[in-house]
Amino acid sequence: MSELAVRAEKLDAADELAPLRSRFVLDDVDDAVYLDGNSLGALPANVPDRVADVVRRQWGELRIRSWEESGWWTAPERIGDRIAPLVGAAPGQIVVGDSTSVNVFKALVAAIRMADASRDELLVDATTFPTDGYIAESAARLTGRTLRAVTPAQVPSALSDRTAAVLLNHVDYRTGRLHDLPSLTAAIHASGALAVWDLCHSAGALPVGLDEHGVDLAVGCTYKYLNGGPGSPAYLYVREELQDRFDSPLPGWNSHAEPFGMSPSYAPAPGAPRGRVGTPDILSMLALEAALEVWDGVPVAAVRAKSLALTDFFLECVAAYTEPGRVESVTPEPHEERGSQVALRCADAGEVMKRLIDRKVIGDFRHPDVLRFGFTPLYVGFADAERAARVLGEVLG
């Protein structure tokens, strides 16, 4: 056994979060290493029985009575309050529902509507996940604003009295770079604009501090580090002080002050529910609620500490097991600039990832030359990191 493998065993033995692995359905029997939780989190072990109950009893037996008796109607806010502590938010500011894309649209248009009419420019992260850019372009056209794409580092110098809102990613989906949410939010506010953050690659992996840093609006998915399942509903955060001004571009009967009044005119509900639109997707929403129970008693700070230790160790193992120059890390080394994934540039990355998956090391590939390895501290251990790096070295060799 190599020195690194011995170290991995010792690190796993000392890991206070290691018992959490038993809360998930994993491929331990097949000896697979799952490092793709930054795309789709593993299945929490309590979810199948909960979904079965929702289908067989709540839907099958109670049927329409479940909207009240099973709490279906209040699920978007109730589950939002479960997510809130994971992103540093007080209760009553997050509503769950729709997709990330839909919530980005709601947040951006609402932010523009809250800004002064003279502010005619919208800034968007030039390195963003493509859909965020598409939505920003559409929001700009619909509201008569000009869209300008800048890197997060360029935001402070790009801000002006023309800026209405800025849409940024907390963690870059390709490289795993963590952007400075506190200082960027402060700069945006100093210019008089509103800050909208996409938390898809940070929620459940590291502290966010939405309330602490005065973020105006935020969105995120729940199927990555929150392990909500494929296509699980996204969430929308609206800072409490802005909720009475939040003017959704997608008003629906679910966000009406009197949803069953069936009024022909719209009057928004107070608080976070005005971020709702139509009938909630109950099956996936309640699967998410069950999945979030794995977080009971788990401090986000401990998750962050393990994430950094895992990615440090993985990078050390990659350096030891691969020939110099064969791969290049594009994930920043400083902890304050790193999310919870490692991205390696490799000339034949697509083929390399296929061969890794054949060897039961599951990561993913991003065009044109990036291998991505996501480290979910709730169920990934140091032996997983060592084995993944060792197999990578063998595949490249």
Tab-separated table of C-alpha atoms in Angstrom:
chain	number	residue	atom	x	y	z
A	1	MET	CA	0.000	0.000	0.000
A	2	SER	CA	1.376	3.411	-0.960
A	3	GLU	CA	2.124	6.124	1.567
A	4	LEU	CA	-0.765	8.169	0.189
A	5	ALA	CA	-3.166	5.259	0.574
A	6	VAL	CA	-2.061	4.793	4.188
A	7	ARG	CA	-2.596	8.496	4.834
A	8	ALA	CA	-6.052	8.293	3.267
A	9	GLU	CA	-7.034	5.499	5.668
A	10	LYS	CA	-5.866	7.532	8.655
A	11	LEU	CA	-7.677	10.643	7.442
A	12	ASP	CA	-10.907	8.695	6.947
A	13	ALA	CA	-10.581	7.153	10.414
A	14	ALA	CA	-10.304	10.637	11.952
A	15	ASP	CA	-13.089	12.171	9.838
A	16	GLU	CA	-16.049	13.229	12.001
A	17	LEU	CA	-18.296	13.393	8.929
A	18	ALA	CA	-17.472	9.871	7.730
A	19	PRO	CA	-20.581	8.288	9.368
A	20	LEU	CA	-22.782	10.449	7.117
A	21	ARG	CA	-21.881	8.202	4.196
A	22	SER	CA	-24.319	5.616	5.566
A	23	ARG	CA	-27.171	8.073	4.940
A	24	PHE	CA	-26.747	7.587	1.165
A	25	VAL	CA	-27.242	4.820	-1.373
A	26	LEU	CA	-23.778	4.349	-2.875
A	27	ASP	CA	-21.904	1.816	-4.986
A	28	ASP	CA	-19.848	0.358	-2.163
A	29	VAL	CA	-20.610	-3.172	-3.354
A	30	ASP	CA	-19.339	-2.341	-6.854
A	31	ASP	CA	-16.375	-0.410	-5.419
A	32	ALA	CA	-17.136	2.714	-7.447
A	33	VAL	CA	-15.904	6.210	-6.568
A	34	TYR	CA	-18.611	8.800	-7.193
A	35	LEU	CA	-17.147	12.256	-7.852
A	36	ASP	CA	-20.022	13.762	-9.834
A	37	GLY	CA	-22.121	15.165	-7.011
A	38	ASN	CA	-21.537	18.608	-8.504
A	39	SER	CA	-23.860	17.478	-11.317
A	40	LEU	CA	-26.193	15.040	-9.542
A	41	GLY	CA	-25.978	14.251	-5.854
A	42	ALA	CA	-26.234	10.694	-4.597
A	43	LEU	CA	-29.553	9.279	-3.399
A	44	PRO	CA	-30.206	9.751	0.337
A	45	ALA	CA	-31.246	6.389	1.766
A	46	ASN	CA	-34.461	7.711	3.356
A	47	VAL	CA	-35.908	9.087	0.112
A	48	PRO	CA	-37.358	5.931	-1.553
A	49	ASP	CA	-39.660	5.075	1.363
A	50	ARG	CA	-40.731	8.709	1.706
A	51	VAL	CA	-41.603	8.941	-1.989
A	52	ALA	CA	-43.487	5.660	-1.745
A	53	ASP	CA	-45.554	7.116	1.096
A	54	VAL	CA	-46.261	10.275	-0.908
A	55	VAL	CA	-47.434	8.234	-3.868
A	56	ARG	CA	-49.316	5.417	-2.146
A	57	ARG	CA	-50.821	7.135	0.896
A	58	GLN	CA	-50.823	10.886	0.346
A	59	TRP	CA	-51.819	10.694	-3.314
A	60	GLY	CA	-53.315	7.199	-3.488
A	61	GLU	CA	-55.448	7.347	-0.345
A	62	LEU	CA	-55.866	10.950	0.725
A	63	ARG	CA	-55.843	12.326	-2.815
A	64	ILE	CA	-56.885	15.988	-2.927
A	65	ARG	CA	-57.114	16.143	0.872
A	66	SER	CA	-53.308	16.037	0.943
A	67	TRP	CA	-53.064	19.652	-0.124
A	68	GLU	CA	-54.090	20.453	3.442
A	69	GLU	CA	-53.703	17.271	5.495
A	70	SER	CA	-50.242	16.360	4.125
A	71	GLY	CA	-49.018	19.935	3.921
A	72	TRP	CA	-48.660	20.034	0.145
A	73	TRP	CA	-49.797	23.641	-0.138
A	74	THR	CA	-47.181	25.012	2.246
A	75	ALA	CA	-44.333	22.838	0.947
A	76	PRO	CA	-42.583	25.568	-1.127
A	77	GLU	CA	-42.049	27.817	1.912
A	78	ARG	CA	-41.522	24.975	4.403
A	79	ILE	CA	-38.771	23.416	2.316
A	80	GLY	CA	-37.355	26.869	1.644
A	81	ASP	CA	-36.923	27.288	5.370
A	82	ARG	CA	-34.992	23.990	5.473
A	83	ILE	CA	-32.607	25.260	2.806
A	84	ALA	CA	-32.243	28.674	4.465
A	85	PRO	CA	-29.627	27.759	7.109
A	86	LEU	CA	-27.506	26.041	4.459
A	87	VAL	CA	-27.115	29.346	2.612
A	88	GLY	CA	-27.052	31.650	5.619
A	89	ALA	CA	-30.604	32.970	5.460
A	90	ALA	CA	-33.242	33.525	8.125
A	91	PRO	CA	-36.636	31.833	7.628
A	92	GLY	CA	-39.266	33.401	5.403
A	93	GLN	CA	-36.993	34.446	2.533
A	94	ILE	CA	-36.768	31.354	0.325
A	95	VAL	CA	-39.443	29.708	-1.751
A	96	VAL	CA	-38.883	26.397	-3.549
A	97	GLY	CA	-40.262	25.697	-7.015
A	98	ASP	CA	-39.688	25.917	-10.760
A	99	SER	CA	-36.255	25.475	-12.355
A	100	THR	CA	-33.106	27.495	-11.800
A	101	SER	CA	-33.589	29.114	-15.207
A	102	VAL	CA	-37.117	30.255	-14.382
A	103	ASN	CA	-35.964	31.638	-11.049
A	104	VAL	CA	-33.045	33.480	-12.663
A	105	PHE	CA	-35.575	35.140	-14.956
A	106	LYS	CA	-37.850	36.091	-12.070
A	107	ALA	CA	-34.967	37.458	-10.019
A	108	LEU	CA	-33.356	39.472	-12.818
A	109	VAL	CA	-36.525	41.094	-14.098
A	110	ALA	CA	-37.676	41.845	-10.553
A	111	ALA	CA	-34.272	43.386	-9.765
A	112	ILE	CA	-34.463	45.612	-12.841
A	113	ARG	CA	-37.989	46.687	-11.865
A	114	MET	CA	-36.758	47.622	-8.380
A	115	ALA	CA	-33.883	49.693	-9.777
A	116	ASP	CA	-34.193	53.346	-10.696
A	117	ALA	CA	-35.604	53.822	-14.201
A	118	SER	CA	-32.453	55.726	-15.245
A	119	ARG	CA	-30.331	52.625	-14.723
A	120	ASP	CA	-30.345	51.114	-18.187
A	121	GLU	CA	-27.580	48.498	-18.019
A	122	LEU	CA	-27.481	44.926	-16.778
A	123	LEU	CA	-24.151	43.201	-16.032
A	124	VAL	CA	-23.755	39.435	-16.324
A	125	ASP	CA	-20.892	37.101	-15.499
A	126	ALA	CA	-19.059	36.458	-18.788
A	127	THR	CA	-17.945	33.034	-17.505
A	128	THR	CA	-21.427	32.018	-16.395
A	129	PHE	CA	-23.248	28.771	-17.128
A	130	PRO	CA	-24.716	29.378	-20.607
A	131	THR	CA	-28.367	29.387	-19.560
A	132	ASP	CA	-27.811	32.264	-17.134
A	133	GLY	CA	-26.407	34.253	-20.029
A	134	TYR	CA	-29.348	33.374	-22.261
A	135	ILE	CA	-31.825	34.404	-19.563
A	136	ALA	CA	-29.948	37.653	-18.897
A	137	GLU	CA	-30.016	38.525	-22.594
A	138	SER	CA	-33.753	37.872	-22.752
A	139	ALA	CA	-34.404	39.873	-19.560
A	140	ALA	CA	-32.440	42.795	-20.977
A	141	ARG	CA	-34.433	42.765	-24.215
A	142	LEU	CA	-37.769	42.509	-22.422
A	143	THR	CA	-36.978	45.414	-20.096
A	144	GLY	CA	-35.241	47.633	-22.645
A	145	ARG	CA	-31.861	47.416	-20.921
A	146	THR	CA	-28.402	46.954	-22.378
A	147	LEU	CA	-26.589	43.757	-21.416
A	148	ARG	CA	-22.850	43.760	-20.816
A	149	ALA	CA	-20.852	40.621	-20.064
A	150	VAL	CA	-17.846	41.060	-17.766
A	151	THR	CA	-15.768	38.699	-15.658
A	152	PRO	CA	-16.368	38.809	-11.900
A	153	ALA	CA	-12.941	40.443	-11.464
A	154	GLN	CA	-14.014	43.233	-13.841
A	155	VAL	CA	-17.293	43.963	-12.038
A	156	PRO	CA	-16.026	46.692	-9.655
A	157	SER	CA	-14.594	48.769	-12.504
A	158	ALA	CA	-17.607	48.100	-14.753
A	159	LEU	CA	-20.182	49.364	-12.253
A	160	SER	CA	-21.658	52.817	-12.759
A	161	ASP	CA	-24.785	54.849	-12.116
A	162	ARG	CA	-26.205	53.121	-15.187
A	163	THR	CA	-26.062	49.661	-13.587
A	164	ALA	CA	-29.442	48.282	-12.554
A	165	ALA	CA	-28.437	44.760	-11.484
A	166	VAL	CA	-25.586	42.290	-11.672
A	167	LEU	CA	-25.939	38.502	-12.110
A	168	LEU	CA	-22.972	36.478	-10.879
A	169	ASN	CA	-22.110	32.834	-10.172
A	170	HIS	CA	-20.752	32.098	-6.721
A	171	VAL	CA	-18.642	29.205	-8.053
A	172	ASP	CA	-17.564	28.802	-11.686
A	173	TYR	CA	-19.052	25.576	-13.032
A	174	ARG	CA	-16.036	24.779	-15.233
A	175	THR	CA	-13.081	25.573	-13.007
A	176	GLY	CA	-14.483	25.446	-9.484
A	177	ARG	CA	-13.256	28.994	-8.817
A	178	LEU	CA	-15.022	30.604	-5.848
A	179	HIS	CA	-15.824	34.272	-6.396
A	180	ASP	CA	-15.752	36.814	-3.578
A	181	LEU	CA	-19.445	37.223	-2.796
A	182	PRO	CA	-18.993	39.623	0.150
A	183	SER	CA	-16.757	42.159	-1.604
A	184	LEU	CA	-18.552	41.975	-4.945
A	185	THR	CA	-21.950	42.414	-3.289
A	186	ALA	CA	-20.592	45.415	-1.361
A	187	ALA	CA	-19.240	46.959	-4.572
A	188	ILE	CA	-22.551	46.441	-6.350
A	189	HIS	CA	-24.447	48.081	-3.495
A	190	ALA	CA	-22.000	50.988	-3.379
A	191	SER	CA	-22.895	51.708	-7.000
A	192	GLY	CA	-26.620	51.654	-6.183
A	193	ALA	CA	-27.335	48.424	-8.080
A	194	LEU	CA	-28.821	45.110	-6.937
A	195	ALA	CA	-26.877	41.862	-6.585
A	196	VAL	CA	-28.290	38.587	-7.920
A	197	TRP	CA	-26.266	35.433	-7.183
A	198	ASP	CA	-26.452	31.936	-8.673
A	199	LEU	CA	-25.594	29.453	-5.903
A	200	CYS	CA	-25.885	26.205	-7.868
A	201	HIS	CA	-22.284	25.149	-7.188
A	202	SER	CA	-21.945	26.485	-3.651
A	203	ALA	CA	-25.114	25.705	-1.674
A	204	GLY	CA	-24.442	22.597	0.393
A	205	ALA	CA	-20.689	22.769	-0.211
A	206	LEU	CA	-19.593	25.920	1.595
A	207	PRO	CA	-20.901	28.826	3.698
A	208	VAL	CA	-22.729	31.449	1.621
A	209	GLY	CA	-23.938	34.083	4.091
A	210	LEU	CA	-26.817	35.607	2.138
A	211	ASP	CA	-28.181	37.623	5.055
A	212	GLU	CA	-24.785	38.493	6.502
A	213	HIS	CA	-23.557	40.000	3.243
A	214	GLY	CA	-26.803	41.698	2.238
A	215	VAL	CA	-27.418	39.772	-0.987
A	216	ASP	CA	-30.575	41.044	-2.664
A	217	LEU	CA	-31.740	38.008	-4.620
A	218	ALA	CA	-30.324	34.540	-5.148
A	219	VAL	CA	-31.249	31.359	-6.942
A	220	GLY	CA	-29.978	27.816	-6.921
A	221	CYS	CA	-30.672	24.242	-7.884
A	222	THR	CA	-31.132	21.411	-5.387
A	223	TYR	CA	-29.934	18.340	-7.299
A	224	LYS	CA	-26.189	18.903	-6.826
A	225	TYR	CA	-24.762	19.226	-3.303
A	226	LEU	CA	-28.274	19.255	-1.800
A	227	ASN	CA	-28.958	15.776	-3.261
A	228	GLY	CA	-32.590	16.485	-4.154
A	229	GLY	CA	-32.733	14.159	-7.163
A	230	PRO	CA	-32.758	14.630	-10.949
A	231	GLY	CA	-34.735	17.703	-11.904
A	232	SER	CA	-35.600	18.534	-8.295
A	233	PRO	CA	-37.081	22.029	-7.928
A	234	ALA	CA	-34.884	25.099	-7.576
A	235	TYR	CA	-35.273	27.913	-5.062
A	236	LEU	CA	-35.515	31.689	-5.009
A	237	TYR	CA	-34.220	33.910	-2.202
A	238	VAL	CA	-35.626	37.430	-1.802
A	239	ARG	CA	-34.138	39.499	1.014
A	240	GLU	CA	-36.829	40.358	3.536
A	241	GLU	CA	-36.387	44.125	3.119
A	242	LEU	CA	-37.112	43.814	-0.610
A	243	GLN	CA	-40.081	41.470	-0.499
A	244	ASP	CA	-42.746	44.164	-0.585
A	245	ARG	CA	-41.093	45.585	-3.735
A	246	PHE	CA	-40.538	42.227	-5.443
A	247	ASP	CA	-42.569	42.445	-8.669
A	248	SER	CA	-42.456	39.035	-10.323
A	249	PRO	CA	-42.578	38.923	-14.118
A	250	LEU	CA	-44.414	35.594	-13.773
A	251	PRO	CA	-47.407	36.255	-11.514
A	252	GLY	CA	-49.513	33.160	-11.018
A	253	TRP	CA	-52.450	32.033	-8.981
A	254	ASN	CA	-50.117	30.397	-6.450
A	255	SER	CA	-48.524	33.768	-5.646
A	256	HIS	CA	-51.818	35.634	-5.383
A	257	ALA	CA	-52.776	37.111	-2.028
A	258	GLU	CA	-56.044	35.152	-2.291
A	259	PRO	CA	-55.197	32.192	-4.551
A	260	PHE	CA	-58.643	30.642	-4.294
A	261	GLY	CA	-60.462	33.922	-4.775
A	262	MET	CA	-60.004	33.519	-8.540
A	263	SER	CA	-59.913	37.261	-9.004
A	264	PRO	CA	-59.336	38.543	-12.560
A	265	SER	CA	-56.863	41.094	-11.173
A	266	TYR	CA	-53.568	40.182	-9.554
A	267	ALA	CA	-52.602	41.099	-6.002
A	268	PRO	CA	-49.302	39.601	-4.822
A	269	ALA	CA	-49.070	37.602	-1.621
A	270	PRO	CA	-46.884	39.020	1.139
A	271	GLY	CA	-43.416	37.647	1.767
A	272	ALA	CA	-41.594	34.836	-0.005
A	273	PRO	CA	-44.765	33.232	-1.490
A	274	ARG	CA	-44.950	36.005	-4.098
A	275	GLY	CA	-42.066	34.134	-5.762
A	276	ARG	CA	-44.393	31.199	-6.478
A	277	VAL	CA	-46.063	30.828	-9.875
A	278	GLY	CA	-48.156	27.739	-10.559
A	279	THR	CA	-49.023	24.441	-8.897
A	280	PRO	CA	-45.965	22.953	-7.170
A	281	ASP	CA	-44.394	19.735	-8.434
A	282	ILE	CA	-45.263	17.795	-5.306
A	283	LEU	CA	-43.560	14.458	-6.013
A	284	SER	CA	-40.110	15.911	-6.639
A	285	MET	CA	-40.599	18.616	-4.011
A	286	LEU	CA	-41.314	16.122	-1.234
A	287	ALA	CA	-38.439	13.912	-2.388
A	288	LEU	CA	-36.242	16.986	-1.903
A	289	GLU	CA	-37.706	17.588	1.548
A	290	ALA	CA	-36.787	14.048	2.570
A	291	ALA	CA	-33.302	14.431	1.062
A	292	LEU	CA	-32.631	17.543	3.118
A	293	GLU	CA	-32.970	15.503	6.311
A	294	VAL	CA	-29.417	14.216	5.773
A	295	TRP	CA	-28.313	17.707	6.839
A	296	ASP	CA	-29.810	17.402	10.315
A	297	GLY	CA	-27.059	18.209	12.809
A	298	VAL	CA	-24.437	18.838	10.120
A	299	PRO	CA	-22.610	22.208	10.342
A	300	VAL	CA	-21.833	23.781	6.987
A	301	ALA	CA	-18.476	24.930	8.394
A	302	ALA	CA	-17.457	21.298	8.996
A	303	VAL	CA	-18.481	20.416	5.452
A	304	ARG	CA	-16.358	23.256	4.111
A	305	ALA	CA	-13.333	22.189	6.160
A	306	LYS	CA	-13.562	18.636	4.850
A	307	SER	CA	-14.129	19.847	1.284
A	308	LEU	CA	-10.904	21.840	1.346
A	309	ALA	CA	-8.994	18.954	2.928
A	310	LEU	CA	-10.329	16.535	0.310
A	311	THR	CA	-9.481	18.737	-2.646
A	312	ASP	CA	-6.033	19.525	-1.207
A	313	PHE	CA	-5.354	15.813	-0.794
A	314	PHE	CA	-6.673	14.951	-4.245
A	315	LEU	CA	-4.421	17.551	-5.886
A	316	GLU	CA	-1.465	16.175	-3.940
A	317	CYS	CA	-2.283	12.652	-5.119
A	318	VAL	CA	-2.707	13.774	-8.729
A	319	ALA	CA	0.730	15.401	-8.617
A	320	ALA	CA	2.214	12.183	-7.212
A	321	TYR	CA	0.507	9.739	-9.575
A	322	THR	CA	0.624	11.562	-12.932
A	323	GLU	CA	3.567	12.527	-15.107
A	324	PRO	CA	4.515	16.230	-14.892
A	325	GLY	CA	2.697	18.297	-17.502
A	326	ARG	CA	0.164	15.595	-18.394
A	327	VAL	CA	-2.680	17.394	-16.590
A	328	GLU	CA	-3.015	20.968	-15.352
A	329	SER	CA	-5.288	22.067	-12.527
A	330	VAL	CA	-7.430	25.056	-13.462
A	331	THR	CA	-8.950	25.134	-9.987
A	332	PRO	CA	-7.341	27.822	-7.827
A	333	GLU	CA	-4.999	26.661	-5.061
A	334	PRO	CA	-5.919	29.327	-2.437
A	335	HIS	CA	-8.754	28.086	-0.253
A	336	GLU	CA	-10.592	31.397	-0.434
A	337	GLU	CA	-10.819	30.980	-4.227
A	338	ARG	CA	-11.847	27.324	-4.385
A	339	GLY	CA	-15.273	25.709	-4.410
A	340	SER	CA	-15.762	21.967	-3.884
A	341	GLN	CA	-14.563	20.571	-7.200
A	342	VAL	CA	-11.247	20.088	-8.960
A	343	ALA	CA	-11.021	20.745	-12.684
A	344	LEU	CA	-8.049	19.337	-14.576
A	345	ARG	CA	-7.131	20.364	-18.108
A	346	CYS	CA	-6.157	17.398	-20.248
A	347	ALA	CA	-5.640	17.270	-24.021
A	348	ASP	CA	-7.798	14.170	-24.518
A	349	ALA	CA	-10.148	14.774	-21.625
A	350	GLY	CA	-13.260	13.258	-23.199
A	351	GLU	CA	-11.602	9.896	-23.838
A	352	VAL	CA	-9.812	9.965	-20.487
A	353	MET	CA	-13.098	10.414	-18.638
A	354	LYS	CA	-14.663	7.512	-20.513
A	355	ARG	CA	-11.766	5.307	-19.437
A	356	LEU	CA	-12.037	6.540	-15.840
A	357	ILE	CA	-15.738	5.691	-15.787
A	358	ASP	CA	-14.904	2.227	-17.160
A	359	ARG	CA	-12.604	1.881	-14.146
A	360	LYS	CA	-15.466	2.981	-11.845
A	361	VAL	CA	-14.174	6.461	-11.111
A	362	ILE	CA	-17.162	8.666	-11.935
A	363	GLY	CA	-16.472	12.295	-12.800
A	364	ASP	CA	-17.471	14.267	-15.864
A	365	PHE	CA	-16.088	16.087	-18.900
A	366	ARG	CA	-16.629	19.665	-20.018
A	367	HIS	CA	-15.789	20.749	-23.552
A	368	PRO	CA	-13.164	21.066	-24.802
A	369	ASP	CA	-10.538	19.718	-22.393
A	370	VAL	CA	-11.656	19.702	-18.758
A	371	LEU	CA	-12.027	16.757	-16.377
A	372	ARG	CA	-14.288	17.690	-13.448
A	373	PHE	CA	-14.258	15.929	-10.089
A	374	GLY	CA	-16.850	17.033	-7.558
A	375	PHE	CA	-16.216	16.381	-3.874
A	376	THR	CA	-19.366	16.059	-1.770
A	377	PRO	CA	-18.060	15.866	1.812
A	378	LEU	CA	-21.197	14.187	3.139
A	379	TYR	CA	-20.280	10.936	1.372
A	380	VAL	CA	-16.861	11.253	-0.313
A	381	GLY	CA	-13.827	10.134	1.672
A	382	PHE	CA	-10.066	10.458	1.425
A	383	ALA	CA	-9.664	6.892	0.158
A	384	ASP	CA	-11.998	7.857	-2.697
A	385	ALA	CA	-9.749	10.824	-3.527
A	386	GLU	CA	-6.591	8.687	-3.424
A	387	ARG	CA	-8.069	5.959	-5.589
A	388	ALA	CA	-9.431	8.411	-8.155
A	389	ALA	CA	-6.022	10.058	-8.538
A	390	ARG	CA	-4.250	6.691	-8.711
A	391	VAL	CA	-6.586	5.394	-11.435
A	392	LEU	CA	-6.192	8.680	-13.310
A	393	GLY	CA	-2.428	8.177	-13.260
A	394	GLU	CA	-2.832	4.620	-14.563
A	395	VAL	CA	-5.196	5.723	-17.327
A	396	LEU	CA	-2.876	8.510	-18.411
A	397	GLY	CA	0.165	6.251	-18.200
